[in-house]
């Protein structure tokens, strides 16, 4: 297997962060977690990631606003990082809604961890 891929998990729920870390650890992903979109942008200043799992509803800066800020970054590599939305409000959004704001895909809450893992794989190894 090639080198471990880096995943940034942006989620304000510690329970979901811990479960996600445990699931992704089975595939040897290197996981970093933050609690809001502002922290995502701060992490991106100094670190590189292969995929971002982005909660839509977070304090300080929500996932949609954060995604738009990432897509506007001058660093072309960072501005194109695959972003997978995580949302419990899936009835209010369609995949097209997420794509329009710059996200690549989404996984609904409660999380199906098999689907989460396969979705992360799909984008981490593109």
Tab-separated table of N, CA and C in Angstrom:
chain	number	residue	atom	x	y	z
A	1	UNK	N	0.847	-1.180	0.000
A	1	UNK	CA	0.000	0.000	0.000
A	1	UNK	C	0.887	1.236	0.000
A	2	UNK	N	0.435	2.288	-0.661
A	2	UNK	CA	1.211	3.517	-0.725
A	2	UNK	C	1.192	4.233	0.621
A	3	UNK	N	1.810	5.417	0.650
A	3	UNK	CA	1.902	6.148	1.910
A	3	UNK	C	0.514	6.454	2.469
A	4	UNK	N	0.466	6.690	3.762
A	4	UNK	CA	-0.806	7.009	4.419
A	4	UNK	C	-1.327	8.348	3.929
A	5	UNK	N	-2.596	8.400	3.712
A	5	UNK	CA	-3.248	9.637	3.277
A	5	UNK	C	-3.703	10.421	4.503
A	6	UNK	N	-3.699	11.734	4.354
A	6	UNK	CA	-4.057	12.621	5.464
A	6	UNK	C	-5.490	13.130	5.292
A	7	UNK	N	-6.290	12.977	6.351
A	7	UNK	CA	-7.682	13.400	6.339
A	7	UNK	C	-7.887	14.428	7.448
A	8	UNK	N	-8.474	15.554	7.080
A	8	UNK	CA	-8.848	16.572	8.055
A	8	UNK	C	-10.344	16.419	8.321
A	9	UNK	N	-10.704	16.179	9.570
A	9	UNK	CA	-12.098	16.016	9.964
A	9	UNK	C	-12.536	17.306	10.658
A	10	UNK	N	-13.485	18.006	10.059
A	10	UNK	CA	-14.039	19.232	10.635
A	10	UNK	C	-15.431	18.905	11.157
A	11	UNK	N	-15.530	18.774	12.461
A	11	UNK	CA	-16.774	18.305	13.084
A	11	UNK	C	-16.813	18.811	14.523
A	12	UNK	N	-17.941	19.357	14.961
A	12	UNK	CA	-18.015	19.888	16.325
A	12	UNK	C	-18.443	18.846	17.356
A	13	UNK	N	-18.806	17.656	16.921
A	13	UNK	CA	-19.187	16.593	17.847
A	13	UNK	C	-17.988	15.692	18.142
A	14	UNK	N	-17.567	15.658	19.398
A	14	UNK	CA	-16.439	14.798	19.791
A	14	UNK	C	-16.747	13.328	19.559
A	15	UNK	N	-17.993	12.933	19.733
A	15	UNK	CA	-18.390	11.536	19.518
A	15	UNK	C	-18.174	11.150	18.060
A	16	UNK	N	-18.633	11.991	17.142
A	16	UNK	CA	-18.473	11.685	15.714
A	16	UNK	C	-17.000	11.721	15.325
A	17	UNK	N	-16.242	12.671	15.868
A	17	UNK	CA	-14.803	12.726	15.581
A	17	UNK	C	-14.134	11.420	15.999
A	18	UNK	N	-14.409	10.967	17.212
A	18	UNK	CA	-13.762	9.748	17.712
A	18	UNK	C	-14.162	8.513	16.919
A	19	UNK	N	-15.432	8.384	16.587
A	19	UNK	CA	-15.877	7.243	15.788
A	19	UNK	C	-15.246	7.279	14.392
A	20	UNK	N	-15.210	8.461	13.803
A	20	UNK	CA	-14.626	8.611	12.468
A	20	UNK	C	-13.139	8.267	12.493
A	21	UNK	N	-12.432	8.747	13.504
A	21	UNK	CA	-11.005	8.419	13.637
A	21	UNK	C	-10.803	6.909	13.729
A	22	UNK	N	-11.630	6.248	14.529
A	22	UNK	CA	-11.493	4.799	14.702
A	22	UNK	C	-11.748	4.048	13.406
A	23	UNK	N	-12.750	4.467	12.654
A	23	UNK	CA	-13.071	3.805	11.383
A	23	UNK	C	-11.951	4.023	10.369
A	24	UNK	N	-11.493	5.259	10.230
A	24	UNK	CA	-10.473	5.565	9.233
A	24	UNK	C	-9.103	4.987	9.615
A	25	UNK	N	-8.883	4.765	10.892
A	25	UNK	CA	-7.610	4.188	11.337
A	25	UNK	C	-7.404	2.781	10.776
A	26	UNK	N	-8.485	2.068	10.490
A	26	UNK	CA	-8.369	0.727	9.916
A	26	UNK	C	-7.667	0.748	8.562
A	27	UNK	N	-7.781	1.867	7.846
A	27	UNK	CA	-7.118	1.995	6.551
A	27	UNK	C	-5.849	2.839	6.650
A	28	UNK	N	-5.370	3.042	7.867
A	28	UNK	CA	-4.113	3.759	8.108
A	28	UNK	C	-4.111	5.216	7.649
A	29	UNK	N	-5.264	5.850	7.670
A	29	UNK	CA	-5.299	7.280	7.387
A	29	UNK	C	-4.706	8.024	8.571
A	30	UNK	N	-4.051	9.129	8.285
A	30	UNK	CA	-3.562	10.020	9.334
A	30	UNK	C	-4.649	11.074	9.526
A	31	UNK	N	-5.212	11.121	10.719
A	31	UNK	CA	-6.381	11.963	10.982
A	31	UNK	C	-5.993	13.165	11.825
A	32	UNK	N	-6.464	14.326	11.399
A	32	UNK	CA	-6.388	15.551	12.186
A	32	UNK	C	-7.821	16.026	12.321
A	33	UNK	N	-8.193	16.510	13.503
A	33	UNK	CA	-9.565	16.985	13.662
A	33	UNK	C	-9.582	18.404	14.208
A	34	UNK	N	-10.608	19.130	13.791
A	34	UNK	CA	-10.866	20.488	14.263
A	34	UNK	C	-12.362	20.619	14.505
A	35	UNK	N	-12.757	21.675	15.205
A	35	UNK	CA	-14.155	21.833	15.621
A	35	UNK	C	-14.948	22.857	14.824
A	36	UNK	N	-14.283	23.620	13.932
A	36	UNK	CA	-15.035	24.613	13.142
A	36	UNK	C	-14.256	25.000	11.886
A	37	UNK	N	-14.935	25.708	11.005
A	37	UNK	CA	-14.339	26.079	9.723
A	37	UNK	C	-13.140	27.004	9.837
A	38	UNK	N	-13.155	27.879	10.817
A	38	UNK	CA	-12.009	28.780	11.026
A	38	UNK	C	-10.754	27.967	11.319
A	39	UNK	N	-10.893	26.924	12.130
A	39	UNK	CA	-9.753	26.066	12.441
A	39	UNK	C	-9.286	25.273	11.214
A	40	UNK	N	-10.212	24.936	10.318
A	40	UNK	CA	-9.837	24.269	9.062
A	40	UNK	C	-8.886	25.175	8.284
A	41	UNK	N	-9.278	26.427	8.119
A	41	UNK	CA	-8.456	27.362	7.349
A	41	UNK	C	-7.097	27.579	8.009
A	42	UNK	N	-7.062	27.607	9.341
A	42	UNK	CA	-5.794	27.745	10.052
A	42	UNK	C	-4.893	26.529	9.810
A	43	UNK	N	-5.468	25.328	9.859
A	43	UNK	CA	-4.685	24.105	9.611
A	43	UNK	C	-4.123	24.088	8.192
A	44	UNK	N	-4.934	24.545	7.237
A	44	UNK	CA	-4.505	24.521	5.838
A	44	UNK	C	-3.345	25.478	5.560
A	45	UNK	N	-3.151	26.464	6.416
A	45	UNK	CA	-2.027	27.380	6.225
A	45	UNK	C	-0.690	26.658	6.371
A	46	UNK	N	-0.641	25.644	7.232
A	46	UNK	CA	0.628	24.998	7.558
A	46	UNK	C	0.715	23.522	7.214
A	47	UNK	N	-0.397	22.912	6.827
A	47	UNK	CA	-0.397	21.472	6.597
A	47	UNK	C	-1.117	21.142	5.288
A	48	UNK	N	-0.770	19.977	4.735
A	48	UNK	CA	-1.430	19.479	3.529
A	48	UNK	C	-2.295	18.284	3.896
A	49	UNK	N	-3.434	18.187	3.225
A	49	UNK	CA	-4.359	17.073	3.442
A	49	UNK	C	-4.791	16.530	2.091
A	50	UNK	N	-5.192	15.255	2.094
A	50	UNK	CA	-5.664	14.619	0.864
A	50	UNK	C	-7.175	14.709	0.724
A	51	UNK	N	-7.882	14.788	1.861
A	51	UNK	CA	-9.349	14.852	1.884
A	51	UNK	C	-9.761	15.638	3.128
A	52	UNK	N	-10.872	16.373	2.990
A	52	UNK	CA	-11.476	17.033	4.148
A	52	UNK	C	-12.888	16.493	4.317
A	53	UNK	N	-13.208	16.034	5.528
A	53	UNK	CA	-14.581	15.687	5.893
A	53	UNK	C	-15.134	16.908	6.610
A	54	UNK	N	-16.170	17.522	6.055
A	54	UNK	CA	-16.629	18.826	6.519
A	54	UNK	C	-18.079	18.767	6.999
A	55	UNK	N	-18.251	18.951	8.295
A	55	UNK	CA	-19.605	19.089	8.839
A	55	UNK	C	-20.190	20.391	8.296
A	56	UNK	N	-21.471	20.379	8.002
A	56	UNK	CA	-22.121	21.575	7.479
A	56	UNK	C	-22.427	22.575	8.595
A	57	UNK	N	-22.928	22.080	9.716
A	57	UNK	CA	-23.338	22.955	10.824
A	57	UNK	C	-22.300	22.930	11.934
A	58	UNK	N	-21.438	23.952	11.940
A	58	UNK	CA	-20.423	24.082	12.991
A	58	UNK	C	-20.464	25.519	13.509
A	59	UNK	N	-20.024	25.708	14.743
A	59	UNK	CA	-19.948	27.076	15.265
A	59	UNK	C	-18.791	27.844	14.613
A	60	UNK	N	-18.747	29.117	14.807
A	60	UNK	CA	-17.716	30.041	14.339
A	60	UNK	C	-17.763	30.223	12.823
A	61	UNK	N	-17.533	29.141	12.061
A	61	UNK	CA	-17.661	29.181	10.603
A	61	UNK	C	-18.215	27.842	10.150
A	62	UNK	N	-19.349	27.885	9.437
A	62	UNK	CA	-19.978	26.639	8.995
A	62	UNK	C	-19.222	26.032	7.816
A	63	UNK	N	-19.605	24.811	7.486
A	63	UNK	CA	-18.908	24.067	6.450
A	63	UNK	C	-19.048	24.642	5.056
A	64	UNK	N	-20.176	25.240	4.749
A	64	UNK	CA	-20.374	25.817	3.416
A	64	UNK	C	-19.497	27.056	3.241
A	65	UNK	N	-19.492	27.938	4.230
A	65	UNK	CA	-18.654	29.139	4.174
A	65	UNK	C	-17.183	28.755	4.103
A	66	UNK	N	-16.795	27.756	4.881
A	66	UNK	CA	-15.404	27.290	4.888
A	66	UNK	C	-15.016	26.707	3.528
A	67	UNK	N	-15.902	25.915	2.942
A	67	UNK	CA	-15.624	25.329	1.624
A	67	UNK	C	-15.415	26.420	0.585
A	68	UNK	N	-16.261	27.440	0.609
A	68	UNK	CA	-16.117	28.541	-0.345
A	68	UNK	C	-14.782	29.258	-0.147
A	69	UNK	N	-14.354	29.400	1.116
A	69	UNK	CA	-13.058	30.035	1.396
A	69	UNK	C	-11.907	29.168	0.892
A	70	UNK	N	-12.017	27.855	1.056
A	70	UNK	CA	-10.969	26.945	0.566
A	70	UNK	C	-10.878	27.022	-0.950
A	71	UNK	N	-12.016	26.996	-1.619
A	71	UNK	CA	-12.013	27.037	-3.087
A	71	UNK	C	-11.443	28.354	-3.620
A	72	UNK	N	-11.439	29.408	-2.801
A	72	UNK	CA	-10.907	30.715	-3.205
A	72	UNK	C	-9.427	30.897	-2.841
A	73	UNK	N	-8.809	29.891	-2.213
A	73	UNK	CA	-7.399	30.015	-1.819
A	73	UNK	C	-6.510	30.180	-3.049
A	74	UNK	N	-5.462	30.995	-2.933
A	74	UNK	CA	-4.550	31.171	-4.067
A	74	UNK	C	-3.688	29.940	-4.346
A	75	UNK	N	-3.448	29.103	-3.347
A	75	UNK	CA	-2.685	27.860	-3.517
A	75	UNK	C	-3.576	26.862	-4.261
A	76	UNK	N	-3.231	26.591	-5.513
A	76	UNK	CA	-4.089	25.753	-6.364
A	76	UNK	C	-4.254	24.338	-5.829
A	77	UNK	N	-3.203	23.781	-5.222
A	77	UNK	CA	-3.306	22.428	-4.675
A	77	UNK	C	-4.307	22.396	-3.523
A	78	UNK	N	-4.185	23.349	-2.603
A	78	UNK	CA	-5.075	23.373	-1.449
A	78	UNK	C	-6.507	23.744	-1.837
A	79	UNK	N	-6.646	24.573	-2.834
A	79	UNK	CA	-7.999	24.991	-3.235
A	79	UNK	C	-8.774	23.868	-3.915
A	80	UNK	N	-8.072	22.808	-4.299
A	80	UNK	CA	-8.726	21.691	-5.002
A	80	UNK	C	-8.835	20.417	-4.153
A	81	UNK	N	-8.510	20.504	-2.850
A	81	UNK	CA	-8.625	19.339	-1.969
A	81	UNK	C	-10.059	18.810	-2.018
A	82	UNK	N	-10.255	17.506	-2.192
A	82	UNK	CA	-11.615	16.967	-2.153
A	82	UNK	C	-12.261	17.221	-0.782
A	83	UNK	N	-13.483	17.740	-0.818
A	83	UNK	CA	-14.237	18.029	0.403
A	83	UNK	C	-15.521	17.212	0.391
A	84	UNK	N	-15.692	16.421	1.440
A	84	UNK	CA	-16.889	15.591	1.592
A	84	UNK	C	-17.719	16.175	2.722
A	85	UNK	N	-18.932	16.573	2.398
A	85	UNK	CA	-19.830	17.132	3.415
A	85	UNK	C	-20.338	16.027	4.327
A	86	UNK	N	-20.485	16.372	5.603
A	86	UNK	CA	-21.127	15.488	6.577
A	86	UNK	C	-22.320	16.286	7.097
A	87	UNK	N	-23.516	15.746	6.949
A	87	UNK	CA	-24.677	16.524	7.369
A	87	UNK	C	-25.796	15.655	7.915
A	88	UNK	N	-26.459	16.196	8.909
A	88	UNK	CA	-27.680	15.585	9.423
A	88	UNK	C	-28.896	16.209	8.771
A	89	UNK	N	-28.662	17.272	7.999
A	89	UNK	CA	-29.761	17.985	7.333
A	89	UNK	C	-29.867	17.606	5.864
A	90	UNK	N	-29.636	16.338	5.583
A	90	UNK	CA	-29.616	15.908	4.186
A	90	UNK	C	-30.944	16.138	3.472
A	91	UNK	N	-32.049	16.209	4.213
A	91	UNK	CA	-33.343	16.448	3.560
A	91	UNK	C	-33.443	17.874	3.032
A	92	UNK	N	-32.601	18.760	3.571
A	92	UNK	CA	-32.605	20.155	3.133
A	92	UNK	C	-31.636	20.407	1.982
A	93	UNK	N	-30.805	19.429	1.655
A	93	UNK	CA	-29.783	19.605	0.632
A	93	UNK	C	-29.789	18.432	-0.345
A	94	UNK	N	-29.336	18.708	-1.555
A	94	UNK	CA	-29.091	17.647	-2.529
A	94	UNK	C	-27.591	17.646	-2.828
A	95	UNK	N	-27.120	16.608	-3.489
A	95	UNK	CA	-25.721	16.579	-3.887
A	95	UNK	C	-25.399	17.792	-4.754
A	96	UNK	N	-26.329	18.188	-5.613
A	96	UNK	CA	-26.107	19.365	-6.456
A	96	UNK	C	-25.898	20.624	-5.625
A	97	UNK	N	-26.625	20.758	-4.518
A	97	UNK	CA	-26.430	21.913	-3.628
A	97	UNK	C	-24.992	21.938	-3.117
A	98	UNK	N	-24.485	20.783	-2.710
A	98	UNK	CA	-23.119	20.719	-2.191
A	98	UNK	C	-22.101	20.987	-3.296
A	99	UNK	N	-22.341	20.453	-4.471
A	99	UNK	CA	-21.421	20.665	-5.593
A	99	UNK	C	-21.375	22.141	-5.976
A	100	UNK	N	-22.515	22.819	-5.936
A	100	UNK	CA	-22.556	24.244	-6.284
A	100	UNK	C	-21.700	25.102	-5.362
A	101	UNK	N	-21.559	24.707	-4.095
A	101	UNK	CA	-20.718	25.486	-3.173
A	101	UNK	C	-19.270	24.995	-3.173
A	102	UNK	N	-18.971	23.965	-3.961
A	102	UNK	CA	-17.591	23.527	-4.109
A	102	UNK	C	-17.234	22.215	-3.444
A	103	UNK	N	-18.212	21.554	-2.856
A	103	UNK	CA	-17.939	20.247	-2.236
A	103	UNK	C	-17.988	19.170	-3.308
A	104	UNK	N	-17.356	18.045	-3.012
A	104	UNK	CA	-17.278	16.964	-3.993
A	104	UNK	C	-18.309	15.870	-3.788
A	105	UNK	N	-18.735	15.685	-2.534
A	105	UNK	CA	-19.641	14.586	-2.214
A	105	UNK	C	-20.205	14.832	-0.829
A	106	UNK	N	-21.103	13.958	-0.377
A	106	UNK	CA	-21.583	14.072	0.998
A	106	UNK	C	-21.964	12.716	1.558
A	107	UNK	N	-21.916	12.651	2.897
A	107	UNK	CA	-22.349	11.478	3.646
A	107	UNK	C	-23.278	11.999	4.727
A	108	UNK	N	-24.439	11.383	4.842
A	108	UNK	CA	-25.418	11.871	5.809
A	108	UNK	C	-25.238	11.246	7.185
A	109	UNK	N	-25.659	12.008	8.185
A	109	UNK	CA	-25.701	11.510	9.563
A	109	UNK	C	-27.077	10.920	9.803
A	110	UNK	N	-27.216	9.911	10.635
A	110	UNK	CA	-26.112	9.222	11.310
A	110	UNK	C	-25.228	8.531	10.282
A	111	UNK	N	-23.934	8.579	10.547
A	111	UNK	CA	-22.958	8.098	9.570
A	111	UNK	C	-23.004	6.589	9.395
A	112	UNK	N	-23.017	6.184	8.151
A	112	UNK	CA	-22.828	4.782	7.772
A	112	UNK	C	-21.322	4.665	7.549
A	113	UNK	N	-20.626	4.012	8.463
A	113	UNK	CA	-19.172	4.028	8.420
A	113	UNK	C	-18.580	3.266	7.245
A	114	UNK	N	-19.278	2.285	6.711
A	114	UNK	CA	-18.807	1.619	5.489
A	114	UNK	C	-18.857	2.602	4.322
A	115	UNK	N	-19.950	3.351	4.241
A	115	UNK	CA	-20.086	4.353	3.181
A	115	UNK	C	-19.055	5.463	3.364
A	116	UNK	N	-18.861	5.899	4.592
A	116	UNK	CA	-17.865	6.935	4.864
A	116	UNK	C	-16.485	6.481	4.398
A	117	UNK	N	-16.099	5.280	4.765
A	117	UNK	CA	-14.793	4.753	4.398
A	117	UNK	C	-14.649	4.635	2.884
A	118	UNK	N	-15.661	4.130	2.212
A	118	UNK	CA	-15.563	3.990	0.751
A	118	UNK	C	-15.542	5.359	0.056
A	119	UNK	N	-16.250	6.338	0.621
A	119	UNK	CA	-16.261	7.682	0.031
A	119	UNK	C	-14.900	8.354	0.222
A	120	UNK	N	-14.304	8.209	1.391
A	120	UNK	CA	-12.970	8.771	1.634
A	120	UNK	C	-11.949	8.109	0.695
A	121	UNK	N	-12.013	6.796	0.569
A	121	UNK	CA	-11.099	6.081	-0.341
A	121	UNK	C	-11.219	6.607	-1.770
A	122	UNK	N	-12.450	6.790	-2.200
A	122	UNK	CA	-12.726	7.257	-3.568
A	122	UNK	C	-11.982	8.555	-3.880
A	123	UNK	N	-11.934	9.480	-2.915
A	123	UNK	CA	-11.310	10.777	-3.151
A	123	UNK	C	-9.847	10.827	-2.736
A	124	UNK	N	-9.453	10.055	-1.745
A	124	UNK	CA	-8.063	10.079	-1.283
A	124	UNK	C	-7.118	9.463	-2.302
A	125	UNK	N	-7.624	8.513	-3.087
A	125	UNK	CA	-6.765	7.816	-4.037
A	125	UNK	C	-7.095	8.150	-5.477
A	126	UNK	N	-7.637	9.329	-5.696
A	126	UNK	CA	-7.946	9.787	-7.059
A	126	UNK	C	-6.696	10.112	-7.818
